[in-house]
PDB file of C-alpha atoms (C1' of nucleotides) in Angstrom:
ATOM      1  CA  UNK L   1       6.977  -6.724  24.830  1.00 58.00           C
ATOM      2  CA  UNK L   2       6.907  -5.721  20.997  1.00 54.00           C
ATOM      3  CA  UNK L   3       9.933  -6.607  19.306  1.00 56.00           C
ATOM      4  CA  UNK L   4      10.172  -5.754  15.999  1.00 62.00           C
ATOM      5  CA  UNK L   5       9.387  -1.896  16.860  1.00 72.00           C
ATOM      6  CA  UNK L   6       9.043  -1.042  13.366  1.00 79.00           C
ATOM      7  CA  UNK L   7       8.595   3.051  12.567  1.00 90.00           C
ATOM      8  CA  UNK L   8       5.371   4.667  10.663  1.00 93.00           C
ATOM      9  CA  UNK L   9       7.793   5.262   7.528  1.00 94.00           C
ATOM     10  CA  UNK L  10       9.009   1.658   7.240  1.00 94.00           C
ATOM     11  CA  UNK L  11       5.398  -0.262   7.611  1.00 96.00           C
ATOM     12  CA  UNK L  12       3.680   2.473   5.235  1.00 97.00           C
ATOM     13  CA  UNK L  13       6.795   0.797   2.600  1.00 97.00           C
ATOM     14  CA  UNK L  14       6.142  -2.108   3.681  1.00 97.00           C
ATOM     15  CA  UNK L  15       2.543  -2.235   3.023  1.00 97.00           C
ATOM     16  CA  UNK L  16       2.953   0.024  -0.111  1.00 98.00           C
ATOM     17  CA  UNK L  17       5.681  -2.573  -1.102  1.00 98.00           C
ATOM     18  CA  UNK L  18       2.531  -5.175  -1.768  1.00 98.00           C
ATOM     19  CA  UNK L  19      -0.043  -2.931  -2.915  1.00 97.00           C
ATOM     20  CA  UNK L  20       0.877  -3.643  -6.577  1.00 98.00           C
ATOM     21  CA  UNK L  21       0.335  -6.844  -8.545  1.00 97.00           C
ATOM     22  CA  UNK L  22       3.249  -6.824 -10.185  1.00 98.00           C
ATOM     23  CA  UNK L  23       5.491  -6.117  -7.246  1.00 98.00           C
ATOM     24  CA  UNK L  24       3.415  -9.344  -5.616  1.00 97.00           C
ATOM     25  CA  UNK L  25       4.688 -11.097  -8.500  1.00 97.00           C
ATOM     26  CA  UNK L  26       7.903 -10.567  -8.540  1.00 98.00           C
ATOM     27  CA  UNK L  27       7.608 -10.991  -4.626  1.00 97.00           C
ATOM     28  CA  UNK L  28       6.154 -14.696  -5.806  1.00 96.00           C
ATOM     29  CA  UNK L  29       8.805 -15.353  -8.067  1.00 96.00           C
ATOM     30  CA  UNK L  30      11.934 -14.871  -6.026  1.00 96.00           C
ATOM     31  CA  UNK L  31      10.092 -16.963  -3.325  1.00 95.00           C
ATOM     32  CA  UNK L  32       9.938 -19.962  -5.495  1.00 93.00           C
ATOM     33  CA  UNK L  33      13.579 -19.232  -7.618  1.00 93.00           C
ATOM     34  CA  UNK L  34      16.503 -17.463  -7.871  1.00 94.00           C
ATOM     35  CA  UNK L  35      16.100 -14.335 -10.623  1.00 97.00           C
ATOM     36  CA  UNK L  36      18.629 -11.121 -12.020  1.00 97.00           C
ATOM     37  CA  UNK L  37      16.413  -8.211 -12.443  1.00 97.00           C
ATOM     38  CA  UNK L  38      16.034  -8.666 -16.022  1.00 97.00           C
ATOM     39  CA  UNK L  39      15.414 -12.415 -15.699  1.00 97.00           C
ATOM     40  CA  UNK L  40      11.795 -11.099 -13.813  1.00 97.00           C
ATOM     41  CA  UNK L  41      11.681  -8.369 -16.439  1.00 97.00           C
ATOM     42  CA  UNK L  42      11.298 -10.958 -19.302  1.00 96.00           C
ATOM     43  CA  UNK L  43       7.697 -11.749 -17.348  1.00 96.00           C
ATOM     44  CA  UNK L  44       6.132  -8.385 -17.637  1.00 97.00           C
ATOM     45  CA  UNK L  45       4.712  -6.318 -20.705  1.00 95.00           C
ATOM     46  CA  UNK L  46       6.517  -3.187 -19.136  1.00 97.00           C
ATOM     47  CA  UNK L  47      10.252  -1.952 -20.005  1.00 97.00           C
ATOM     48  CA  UNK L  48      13.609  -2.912 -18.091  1.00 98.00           C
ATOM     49  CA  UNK L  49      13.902   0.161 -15.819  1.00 98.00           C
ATOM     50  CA  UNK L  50       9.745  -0.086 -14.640  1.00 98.00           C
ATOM     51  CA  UNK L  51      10.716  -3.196 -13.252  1.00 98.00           C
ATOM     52  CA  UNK L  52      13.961  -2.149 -11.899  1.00 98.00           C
ATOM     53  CA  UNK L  53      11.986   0.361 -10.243  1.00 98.00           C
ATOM     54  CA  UNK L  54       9.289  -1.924  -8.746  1.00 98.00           C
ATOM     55  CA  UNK L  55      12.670  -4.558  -7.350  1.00 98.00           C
ATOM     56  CA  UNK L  56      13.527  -1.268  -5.852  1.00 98.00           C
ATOM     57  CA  UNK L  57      10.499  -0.374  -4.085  1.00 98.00           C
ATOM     58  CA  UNK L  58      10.425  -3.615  -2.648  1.00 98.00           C
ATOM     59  CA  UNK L  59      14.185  -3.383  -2.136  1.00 97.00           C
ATOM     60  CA  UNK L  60      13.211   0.336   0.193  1.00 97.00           C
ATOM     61  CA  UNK L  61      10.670  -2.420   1.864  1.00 97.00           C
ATOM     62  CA  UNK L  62      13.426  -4.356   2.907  1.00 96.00           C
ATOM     63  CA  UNK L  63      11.498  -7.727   1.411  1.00 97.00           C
ATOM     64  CA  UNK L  64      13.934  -8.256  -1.278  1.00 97.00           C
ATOM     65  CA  UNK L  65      18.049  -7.593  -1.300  1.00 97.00           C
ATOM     66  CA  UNK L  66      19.809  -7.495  -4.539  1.00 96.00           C
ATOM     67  CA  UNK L  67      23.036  -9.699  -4.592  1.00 95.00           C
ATOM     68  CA  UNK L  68      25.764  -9.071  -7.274  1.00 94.00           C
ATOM     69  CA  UNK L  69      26.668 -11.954  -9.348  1.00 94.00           C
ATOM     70  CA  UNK L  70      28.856 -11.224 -12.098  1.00 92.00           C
ATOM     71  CA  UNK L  71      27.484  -8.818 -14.197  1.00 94.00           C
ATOM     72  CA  UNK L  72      23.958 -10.001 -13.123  1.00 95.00           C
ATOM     73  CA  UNK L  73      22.282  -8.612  -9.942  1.00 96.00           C
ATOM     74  CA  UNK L  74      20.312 -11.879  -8.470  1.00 97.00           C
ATOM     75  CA  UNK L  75      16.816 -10.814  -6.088  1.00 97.00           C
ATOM     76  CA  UNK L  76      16.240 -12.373  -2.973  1.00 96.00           C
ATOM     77  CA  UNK L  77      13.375 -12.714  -1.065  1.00 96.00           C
ATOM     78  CA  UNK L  78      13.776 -11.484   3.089  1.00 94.00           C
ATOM     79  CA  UNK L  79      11.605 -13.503   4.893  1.00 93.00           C
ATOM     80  CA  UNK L  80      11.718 -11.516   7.592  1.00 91.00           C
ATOM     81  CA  UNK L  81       9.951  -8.275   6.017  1.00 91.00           C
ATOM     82  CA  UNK L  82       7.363 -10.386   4.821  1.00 94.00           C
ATOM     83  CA  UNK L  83       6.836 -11.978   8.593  1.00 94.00           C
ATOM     84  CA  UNK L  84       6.521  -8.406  10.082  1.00 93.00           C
ATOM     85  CA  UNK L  85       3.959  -7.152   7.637  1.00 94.00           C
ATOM     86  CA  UNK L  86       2.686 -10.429   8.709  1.00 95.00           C
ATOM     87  CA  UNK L  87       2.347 -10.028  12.487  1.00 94.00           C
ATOM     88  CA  UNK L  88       1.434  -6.878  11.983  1.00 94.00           C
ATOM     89  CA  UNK L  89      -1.958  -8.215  10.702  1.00 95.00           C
ATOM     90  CA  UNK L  90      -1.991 -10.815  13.037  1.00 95.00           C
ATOM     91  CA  UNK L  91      -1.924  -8.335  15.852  1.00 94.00           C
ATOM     92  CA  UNK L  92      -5.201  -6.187  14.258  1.00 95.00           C
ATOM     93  CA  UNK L  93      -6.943  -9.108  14.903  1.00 95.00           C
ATOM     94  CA  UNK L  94      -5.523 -10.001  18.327  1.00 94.00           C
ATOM     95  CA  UNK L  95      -7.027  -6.298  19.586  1.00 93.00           C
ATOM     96  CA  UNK L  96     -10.355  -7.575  17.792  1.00 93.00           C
ATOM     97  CA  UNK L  97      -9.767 -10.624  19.732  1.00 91.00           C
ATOM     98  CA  UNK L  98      -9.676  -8.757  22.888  1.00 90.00           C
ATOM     99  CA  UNK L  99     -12.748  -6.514  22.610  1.00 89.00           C
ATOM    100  CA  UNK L 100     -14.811  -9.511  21.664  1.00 86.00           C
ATOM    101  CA  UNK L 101     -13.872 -11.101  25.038  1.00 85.00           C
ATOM    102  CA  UNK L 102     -13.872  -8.128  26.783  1.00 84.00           C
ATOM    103  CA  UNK L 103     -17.394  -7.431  25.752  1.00 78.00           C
ATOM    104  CA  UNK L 104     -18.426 -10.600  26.494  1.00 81.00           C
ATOM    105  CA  UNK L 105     -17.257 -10.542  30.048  1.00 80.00           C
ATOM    106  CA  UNK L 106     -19.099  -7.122  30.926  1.00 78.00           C
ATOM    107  CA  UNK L 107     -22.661  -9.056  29.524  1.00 79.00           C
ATOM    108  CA  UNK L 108     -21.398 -12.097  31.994  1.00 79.00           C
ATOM    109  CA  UNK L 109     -20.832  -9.372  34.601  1.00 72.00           C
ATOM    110  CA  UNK L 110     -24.086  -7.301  34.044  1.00 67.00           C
ATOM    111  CA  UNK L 111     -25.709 -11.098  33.866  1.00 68.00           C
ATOM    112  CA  UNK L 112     -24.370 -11.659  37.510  1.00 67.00           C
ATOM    113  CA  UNK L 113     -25.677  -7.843  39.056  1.00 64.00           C
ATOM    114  CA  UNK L 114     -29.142  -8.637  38.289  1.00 59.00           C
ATOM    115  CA  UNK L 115     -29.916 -11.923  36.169  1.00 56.00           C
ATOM    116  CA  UNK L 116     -33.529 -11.037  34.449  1.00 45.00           C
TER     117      UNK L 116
ATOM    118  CA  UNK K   1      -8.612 -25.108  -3.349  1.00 57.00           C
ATOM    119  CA  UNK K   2      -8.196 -21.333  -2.844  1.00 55.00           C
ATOM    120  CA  UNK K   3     -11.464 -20.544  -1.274  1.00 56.00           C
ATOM    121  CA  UNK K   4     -11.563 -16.624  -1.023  1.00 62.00           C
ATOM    122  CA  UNK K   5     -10.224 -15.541  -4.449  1.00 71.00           C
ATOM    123  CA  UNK K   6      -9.640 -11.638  -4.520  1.00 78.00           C
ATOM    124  CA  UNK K   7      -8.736  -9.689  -7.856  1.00 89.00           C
ATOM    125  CA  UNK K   8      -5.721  -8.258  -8.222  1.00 93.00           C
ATOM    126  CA  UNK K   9      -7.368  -5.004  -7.861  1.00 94.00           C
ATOM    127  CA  UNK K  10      -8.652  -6.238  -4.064  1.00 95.00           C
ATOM    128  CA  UNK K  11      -5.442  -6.992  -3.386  1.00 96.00           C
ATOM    129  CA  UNK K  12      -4.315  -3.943  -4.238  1.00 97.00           C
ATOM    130  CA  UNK K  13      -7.159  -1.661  -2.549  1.00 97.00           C
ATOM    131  CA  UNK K  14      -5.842  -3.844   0.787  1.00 97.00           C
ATOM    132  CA  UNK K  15      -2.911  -3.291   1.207  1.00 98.00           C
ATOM    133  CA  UNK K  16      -2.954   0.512  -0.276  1.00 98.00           C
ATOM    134  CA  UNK K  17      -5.227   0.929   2.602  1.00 98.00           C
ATOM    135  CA  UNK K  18      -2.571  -0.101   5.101  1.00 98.00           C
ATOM    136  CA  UNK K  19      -0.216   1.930   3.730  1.00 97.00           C
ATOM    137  CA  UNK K  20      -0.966   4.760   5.759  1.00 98.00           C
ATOM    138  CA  UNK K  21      -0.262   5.603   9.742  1.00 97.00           C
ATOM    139  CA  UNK K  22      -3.463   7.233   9.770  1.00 98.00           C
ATOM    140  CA  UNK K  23      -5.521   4.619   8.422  1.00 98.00           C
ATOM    141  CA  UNK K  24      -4.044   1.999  10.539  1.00 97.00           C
ATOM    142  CA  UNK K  25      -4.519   4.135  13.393  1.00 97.00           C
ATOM    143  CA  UNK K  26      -8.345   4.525  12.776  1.00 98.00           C
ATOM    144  CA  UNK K  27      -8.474   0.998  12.013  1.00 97.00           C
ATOM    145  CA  UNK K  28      -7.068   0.247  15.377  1.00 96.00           C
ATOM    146  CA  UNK K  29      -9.328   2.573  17.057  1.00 96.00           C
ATOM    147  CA  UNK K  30     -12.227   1.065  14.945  1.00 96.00           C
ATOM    148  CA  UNK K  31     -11.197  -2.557  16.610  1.00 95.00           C
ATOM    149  CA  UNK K  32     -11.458  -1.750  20.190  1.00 93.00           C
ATOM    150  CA  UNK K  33     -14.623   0.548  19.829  1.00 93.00           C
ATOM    151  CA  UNK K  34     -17.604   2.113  18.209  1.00 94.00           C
ATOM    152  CA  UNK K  35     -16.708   5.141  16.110  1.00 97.00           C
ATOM    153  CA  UNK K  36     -18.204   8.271  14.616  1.00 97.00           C
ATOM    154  CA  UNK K  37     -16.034   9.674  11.419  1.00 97.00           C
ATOM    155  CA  UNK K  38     -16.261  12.746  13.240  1.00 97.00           C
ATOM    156  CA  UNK K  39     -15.306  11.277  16.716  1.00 97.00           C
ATOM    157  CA  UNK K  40     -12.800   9.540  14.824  1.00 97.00           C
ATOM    158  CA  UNK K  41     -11.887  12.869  13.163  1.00 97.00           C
ATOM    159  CA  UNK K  42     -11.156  14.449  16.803  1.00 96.00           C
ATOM    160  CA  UNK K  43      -7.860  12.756  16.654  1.00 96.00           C
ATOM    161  CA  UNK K  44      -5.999  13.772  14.132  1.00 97.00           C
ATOM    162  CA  UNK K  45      -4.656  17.298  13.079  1.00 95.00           C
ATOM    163  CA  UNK K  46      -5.939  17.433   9.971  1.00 97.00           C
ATOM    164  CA  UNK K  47      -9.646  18.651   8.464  1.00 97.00           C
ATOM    165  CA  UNK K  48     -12.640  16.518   9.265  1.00 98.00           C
ATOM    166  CA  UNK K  49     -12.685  16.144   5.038  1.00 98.00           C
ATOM    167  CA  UNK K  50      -9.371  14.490   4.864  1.00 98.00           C
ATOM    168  CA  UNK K  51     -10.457  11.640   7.669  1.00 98.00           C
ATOM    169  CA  UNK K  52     -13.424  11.204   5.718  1.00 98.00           C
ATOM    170  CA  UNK K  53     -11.452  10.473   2.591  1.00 98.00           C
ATOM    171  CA  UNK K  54      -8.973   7.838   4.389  1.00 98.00           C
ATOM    172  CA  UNK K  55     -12.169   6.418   5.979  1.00 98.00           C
ATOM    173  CA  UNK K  56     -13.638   6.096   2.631  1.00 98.00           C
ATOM    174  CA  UNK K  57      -9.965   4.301   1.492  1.00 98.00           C
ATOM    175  CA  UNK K  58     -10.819   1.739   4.222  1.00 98.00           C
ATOM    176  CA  UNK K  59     -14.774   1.307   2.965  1.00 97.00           C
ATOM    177  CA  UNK K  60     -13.461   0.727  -0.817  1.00 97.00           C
ATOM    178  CA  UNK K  61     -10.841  -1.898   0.688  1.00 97.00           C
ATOM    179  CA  UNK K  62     -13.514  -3.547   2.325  1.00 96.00           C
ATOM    180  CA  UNK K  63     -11.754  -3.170   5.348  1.00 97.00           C
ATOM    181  CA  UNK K  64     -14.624  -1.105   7.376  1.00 97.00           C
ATOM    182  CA  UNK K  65     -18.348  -0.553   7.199  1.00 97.00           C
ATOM    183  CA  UNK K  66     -20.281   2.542   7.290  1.00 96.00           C
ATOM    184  CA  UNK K  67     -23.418   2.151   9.793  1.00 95.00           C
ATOM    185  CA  UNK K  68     -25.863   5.114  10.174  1.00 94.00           C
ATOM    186  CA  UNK K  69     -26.870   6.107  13.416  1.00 94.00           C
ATOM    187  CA  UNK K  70     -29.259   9.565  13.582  1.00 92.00           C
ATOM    188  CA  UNK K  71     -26.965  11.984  12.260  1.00 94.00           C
ATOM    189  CA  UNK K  72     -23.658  10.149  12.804  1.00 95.00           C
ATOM    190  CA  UNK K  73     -22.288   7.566  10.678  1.00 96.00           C
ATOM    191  CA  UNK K  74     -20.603   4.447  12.528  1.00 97.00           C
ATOM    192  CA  UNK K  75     -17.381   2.902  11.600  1.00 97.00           C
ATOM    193  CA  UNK K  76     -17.088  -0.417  12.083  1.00 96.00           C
ATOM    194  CA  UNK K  77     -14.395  -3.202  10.738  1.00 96.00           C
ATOM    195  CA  UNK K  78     -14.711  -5.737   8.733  1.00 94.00           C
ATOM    196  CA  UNK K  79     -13.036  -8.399   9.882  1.00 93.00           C
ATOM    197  CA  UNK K  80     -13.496 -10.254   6.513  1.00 91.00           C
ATOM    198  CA  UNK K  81     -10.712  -8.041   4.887  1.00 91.00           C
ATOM    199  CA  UNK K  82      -7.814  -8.098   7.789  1.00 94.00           C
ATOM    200  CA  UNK K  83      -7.931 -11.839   7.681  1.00 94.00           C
ATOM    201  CA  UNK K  84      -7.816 -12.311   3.996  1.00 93.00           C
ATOM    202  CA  UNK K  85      -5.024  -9.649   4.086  1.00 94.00           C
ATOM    203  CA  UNK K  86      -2.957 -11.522   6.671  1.00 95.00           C
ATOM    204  CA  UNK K  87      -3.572 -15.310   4.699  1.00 94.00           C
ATOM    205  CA  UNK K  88      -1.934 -13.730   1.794  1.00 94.00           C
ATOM    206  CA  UNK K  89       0.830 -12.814   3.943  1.00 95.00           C
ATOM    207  CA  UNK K  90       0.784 -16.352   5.216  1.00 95.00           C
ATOM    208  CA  UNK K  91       0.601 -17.513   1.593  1.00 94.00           C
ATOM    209  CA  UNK K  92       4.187 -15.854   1.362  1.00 95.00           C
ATOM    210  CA  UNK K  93       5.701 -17.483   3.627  1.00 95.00           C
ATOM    211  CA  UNK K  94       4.083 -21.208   2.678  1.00 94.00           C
ATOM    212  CA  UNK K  95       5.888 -20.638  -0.552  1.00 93.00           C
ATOM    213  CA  UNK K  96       9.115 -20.451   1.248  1.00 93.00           C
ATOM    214  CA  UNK K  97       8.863 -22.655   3.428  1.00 91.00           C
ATOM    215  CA  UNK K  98       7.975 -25.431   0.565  1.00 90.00           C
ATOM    216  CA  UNK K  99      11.038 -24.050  -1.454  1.00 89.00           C
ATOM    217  CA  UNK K 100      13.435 -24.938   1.661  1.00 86.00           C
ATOM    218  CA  UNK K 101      11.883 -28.039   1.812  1.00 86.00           C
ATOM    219  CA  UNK K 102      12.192 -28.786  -1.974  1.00 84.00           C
ATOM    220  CA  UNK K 103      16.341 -27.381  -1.978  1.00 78.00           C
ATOM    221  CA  UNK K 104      16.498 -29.654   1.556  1.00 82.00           C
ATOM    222  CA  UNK K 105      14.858 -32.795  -0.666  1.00 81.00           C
ATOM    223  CA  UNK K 106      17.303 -32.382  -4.030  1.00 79.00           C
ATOM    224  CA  UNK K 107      20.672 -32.058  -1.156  1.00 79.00           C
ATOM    225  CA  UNK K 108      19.203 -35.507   0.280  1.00 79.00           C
ATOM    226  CA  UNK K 109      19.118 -36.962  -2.773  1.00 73.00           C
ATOM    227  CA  UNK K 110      22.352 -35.644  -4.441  1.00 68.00           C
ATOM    228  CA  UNK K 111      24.223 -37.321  -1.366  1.00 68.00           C
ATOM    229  CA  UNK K 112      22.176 -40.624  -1.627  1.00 67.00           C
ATOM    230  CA  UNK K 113      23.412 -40.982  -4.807  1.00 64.00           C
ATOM    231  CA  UNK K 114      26.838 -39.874  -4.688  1.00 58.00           C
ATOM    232  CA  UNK K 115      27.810 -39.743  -0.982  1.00 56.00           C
ATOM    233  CA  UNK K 116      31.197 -37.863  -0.803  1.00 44.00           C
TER     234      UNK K 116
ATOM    235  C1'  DC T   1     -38.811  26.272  14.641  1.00 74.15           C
ATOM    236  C1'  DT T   2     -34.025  27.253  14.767  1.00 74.15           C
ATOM    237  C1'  DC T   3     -29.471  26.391  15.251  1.00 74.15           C
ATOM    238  C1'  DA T   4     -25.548  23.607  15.838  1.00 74.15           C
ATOM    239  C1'  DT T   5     -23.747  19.086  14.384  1.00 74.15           C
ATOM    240  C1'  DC T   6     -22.536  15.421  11.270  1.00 74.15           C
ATOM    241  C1'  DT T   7     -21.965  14.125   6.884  1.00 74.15           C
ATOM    242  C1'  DA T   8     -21.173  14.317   1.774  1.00 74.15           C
ATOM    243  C1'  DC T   9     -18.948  15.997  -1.984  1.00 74.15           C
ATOM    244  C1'  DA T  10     -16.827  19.196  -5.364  1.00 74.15           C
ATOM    245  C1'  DA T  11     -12.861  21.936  -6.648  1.00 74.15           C
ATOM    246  C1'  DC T  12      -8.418  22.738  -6.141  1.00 74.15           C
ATOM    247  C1'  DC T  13      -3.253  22.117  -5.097  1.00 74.15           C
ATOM    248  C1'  DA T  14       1.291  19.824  -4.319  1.00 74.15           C
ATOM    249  C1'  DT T  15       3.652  15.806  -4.397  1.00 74.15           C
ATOM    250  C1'  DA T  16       4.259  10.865  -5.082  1.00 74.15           C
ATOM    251  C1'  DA T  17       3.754   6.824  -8.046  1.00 74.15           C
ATOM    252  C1'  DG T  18       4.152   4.206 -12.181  1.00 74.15           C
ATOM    253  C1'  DG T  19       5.373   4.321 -16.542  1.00 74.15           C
ATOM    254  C1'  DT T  20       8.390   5.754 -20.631  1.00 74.15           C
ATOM    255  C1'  DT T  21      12.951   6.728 -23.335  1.00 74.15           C
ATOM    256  C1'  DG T  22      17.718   7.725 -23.458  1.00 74.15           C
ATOM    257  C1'  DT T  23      22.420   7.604 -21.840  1.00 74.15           C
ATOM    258  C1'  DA T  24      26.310   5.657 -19.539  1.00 74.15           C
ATOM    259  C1'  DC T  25      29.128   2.168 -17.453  1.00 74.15           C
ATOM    260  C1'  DG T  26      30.939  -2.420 -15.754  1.00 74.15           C
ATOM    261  C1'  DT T  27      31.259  -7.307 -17.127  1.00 74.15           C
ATOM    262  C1'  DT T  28      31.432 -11.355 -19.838  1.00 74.15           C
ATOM    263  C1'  DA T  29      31.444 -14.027 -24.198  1.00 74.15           C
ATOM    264  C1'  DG T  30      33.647 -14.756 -28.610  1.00 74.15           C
TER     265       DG T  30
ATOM    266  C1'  DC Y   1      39.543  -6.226 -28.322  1.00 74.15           C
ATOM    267  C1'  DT Y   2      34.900  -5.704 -29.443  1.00 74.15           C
ATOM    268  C1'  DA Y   3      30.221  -6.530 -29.117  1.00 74.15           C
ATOM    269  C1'  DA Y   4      26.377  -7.766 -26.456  1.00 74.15           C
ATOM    270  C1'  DC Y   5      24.386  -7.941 -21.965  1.00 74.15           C
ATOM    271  C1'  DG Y   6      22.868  -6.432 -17.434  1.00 74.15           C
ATOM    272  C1'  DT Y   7      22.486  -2.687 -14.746  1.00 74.15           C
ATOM    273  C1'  DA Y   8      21.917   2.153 -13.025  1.00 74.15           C
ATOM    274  C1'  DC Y   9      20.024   6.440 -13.295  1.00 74.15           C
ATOM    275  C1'  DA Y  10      18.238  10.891 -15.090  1.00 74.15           C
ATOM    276  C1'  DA Y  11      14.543  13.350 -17.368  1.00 74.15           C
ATOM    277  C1'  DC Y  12      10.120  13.447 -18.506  1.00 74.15           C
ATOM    278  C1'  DC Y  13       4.911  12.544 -18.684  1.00 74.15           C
ATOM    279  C1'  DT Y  14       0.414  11.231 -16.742  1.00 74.15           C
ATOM    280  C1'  DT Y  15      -2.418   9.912 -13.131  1.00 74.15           C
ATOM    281  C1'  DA Y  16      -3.207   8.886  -8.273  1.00 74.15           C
ATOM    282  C1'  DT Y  17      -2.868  10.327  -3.529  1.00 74.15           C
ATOM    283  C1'  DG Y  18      -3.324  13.140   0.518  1.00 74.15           C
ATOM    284  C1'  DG Y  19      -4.322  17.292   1.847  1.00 74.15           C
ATOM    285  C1'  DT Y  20      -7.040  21.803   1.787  1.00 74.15           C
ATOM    286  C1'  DT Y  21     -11.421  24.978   1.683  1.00 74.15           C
ATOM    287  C1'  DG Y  22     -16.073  25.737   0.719  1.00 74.15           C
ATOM    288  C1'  DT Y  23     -20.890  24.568  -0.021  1.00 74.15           C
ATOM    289  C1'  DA Y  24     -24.982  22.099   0.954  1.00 74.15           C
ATOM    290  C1'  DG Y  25     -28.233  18.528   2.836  1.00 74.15           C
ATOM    291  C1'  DA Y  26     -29.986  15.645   7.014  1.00 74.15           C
ATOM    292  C1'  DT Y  27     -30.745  15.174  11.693  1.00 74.15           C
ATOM    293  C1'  DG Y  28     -31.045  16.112  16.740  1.00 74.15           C
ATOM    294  C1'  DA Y  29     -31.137  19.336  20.721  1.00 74.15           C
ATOM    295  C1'  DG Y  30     -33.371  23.160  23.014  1.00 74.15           C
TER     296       DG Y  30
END
DNA sequence: CTCATCTACAACCATAAGGTTGTACGTTAG
DNA sequence: CTAACGTACAACCTTATGGTTGTAGATGAG
């Protein structure tokens, strides 16, 4: 019934992919506009080739793709990498979901054997 | 209007603590029931020391709880920090969704004005 | 009381992560 | 054509991470 079967290695990116401000930024950024590599680096006290590096982790992450426009390289944002890491979460609290209610229906049950 | 504001450095501690197998596993476990670090420990091929240390990863991300019982030390989640985790997520995605909208809204009006 | 159990933590090691500078190469503007 | 720009990547440094072993302090069982 699980869909997106995604492996160990590729949510550990994932996850690693947002575990760094600036990557978050530059996650934020291409949400909201189009940007070349060194159109994001122009935001960030940090050389060229850190952020290059940071585009490319989330690049491995598969939340961003890099799309060749003239000389420039323009960062896009794939939704769809963000949605899993999303679901993922969602489904943590789904289980937590489930042991609530399950707990509560053993109390109803033990309630019902011998109501004190 | 953002209610539960977390520091970068949250942020980060979050999601570095999903960016493990192992750690997502004992968070998982954590969800659907009570947990010693050492019953927890009993899982995994590696030393009792190095679950303690990715258990302590989860404490520092407020994602879990330490609760002492006699000798043994409970794990239980937090729910707190997978939720705020998963709105960021969410966040994400808002962002998108109101930059579609806003491209969608400027294409309207570009063909009200000159309708080709 | 005594011993096994559970935990905590320090010291250490190998590798990964995040940063730097430097070099090289394709592309576009003038 | 030439110069400037955008990119890619290698080499290097420092610190963080994930693992180990070993030691030591509480606590519970018998």
């Amino acid at each position: 019934m699980v869909v997106d079967e995604l492996s160990d290695a590729e949510v550990d990116r994932l996850f690693q992919a947002f575990a760094d401000a600036t990557r978050r930024d530059i996650l934020a950024r291409a949400l909201v506009s189009d940007y070349s590599v060194s159109g994001l680096a122009a935001h960030y006290a940090m050389s060229f080739a850190a952020v290059q590096k940071h585009v490319a982790v989330l690049e491995r992450a598969s939340l961003v793709t890099k799309e060749k426009r003239g000389r420039e390289q323009i960062v896009r944002v794939h939704l769809d990498g963000l949605r899993r890491a999303r679901r993922l979460l969602e489904e943590y609290e789904v289980i937590w979901r489930q042991r609530v209610d399950r707990i509560s229906d053993i109390l109803a049950e033990e309630e019902g054997k011998s109501p004190s």
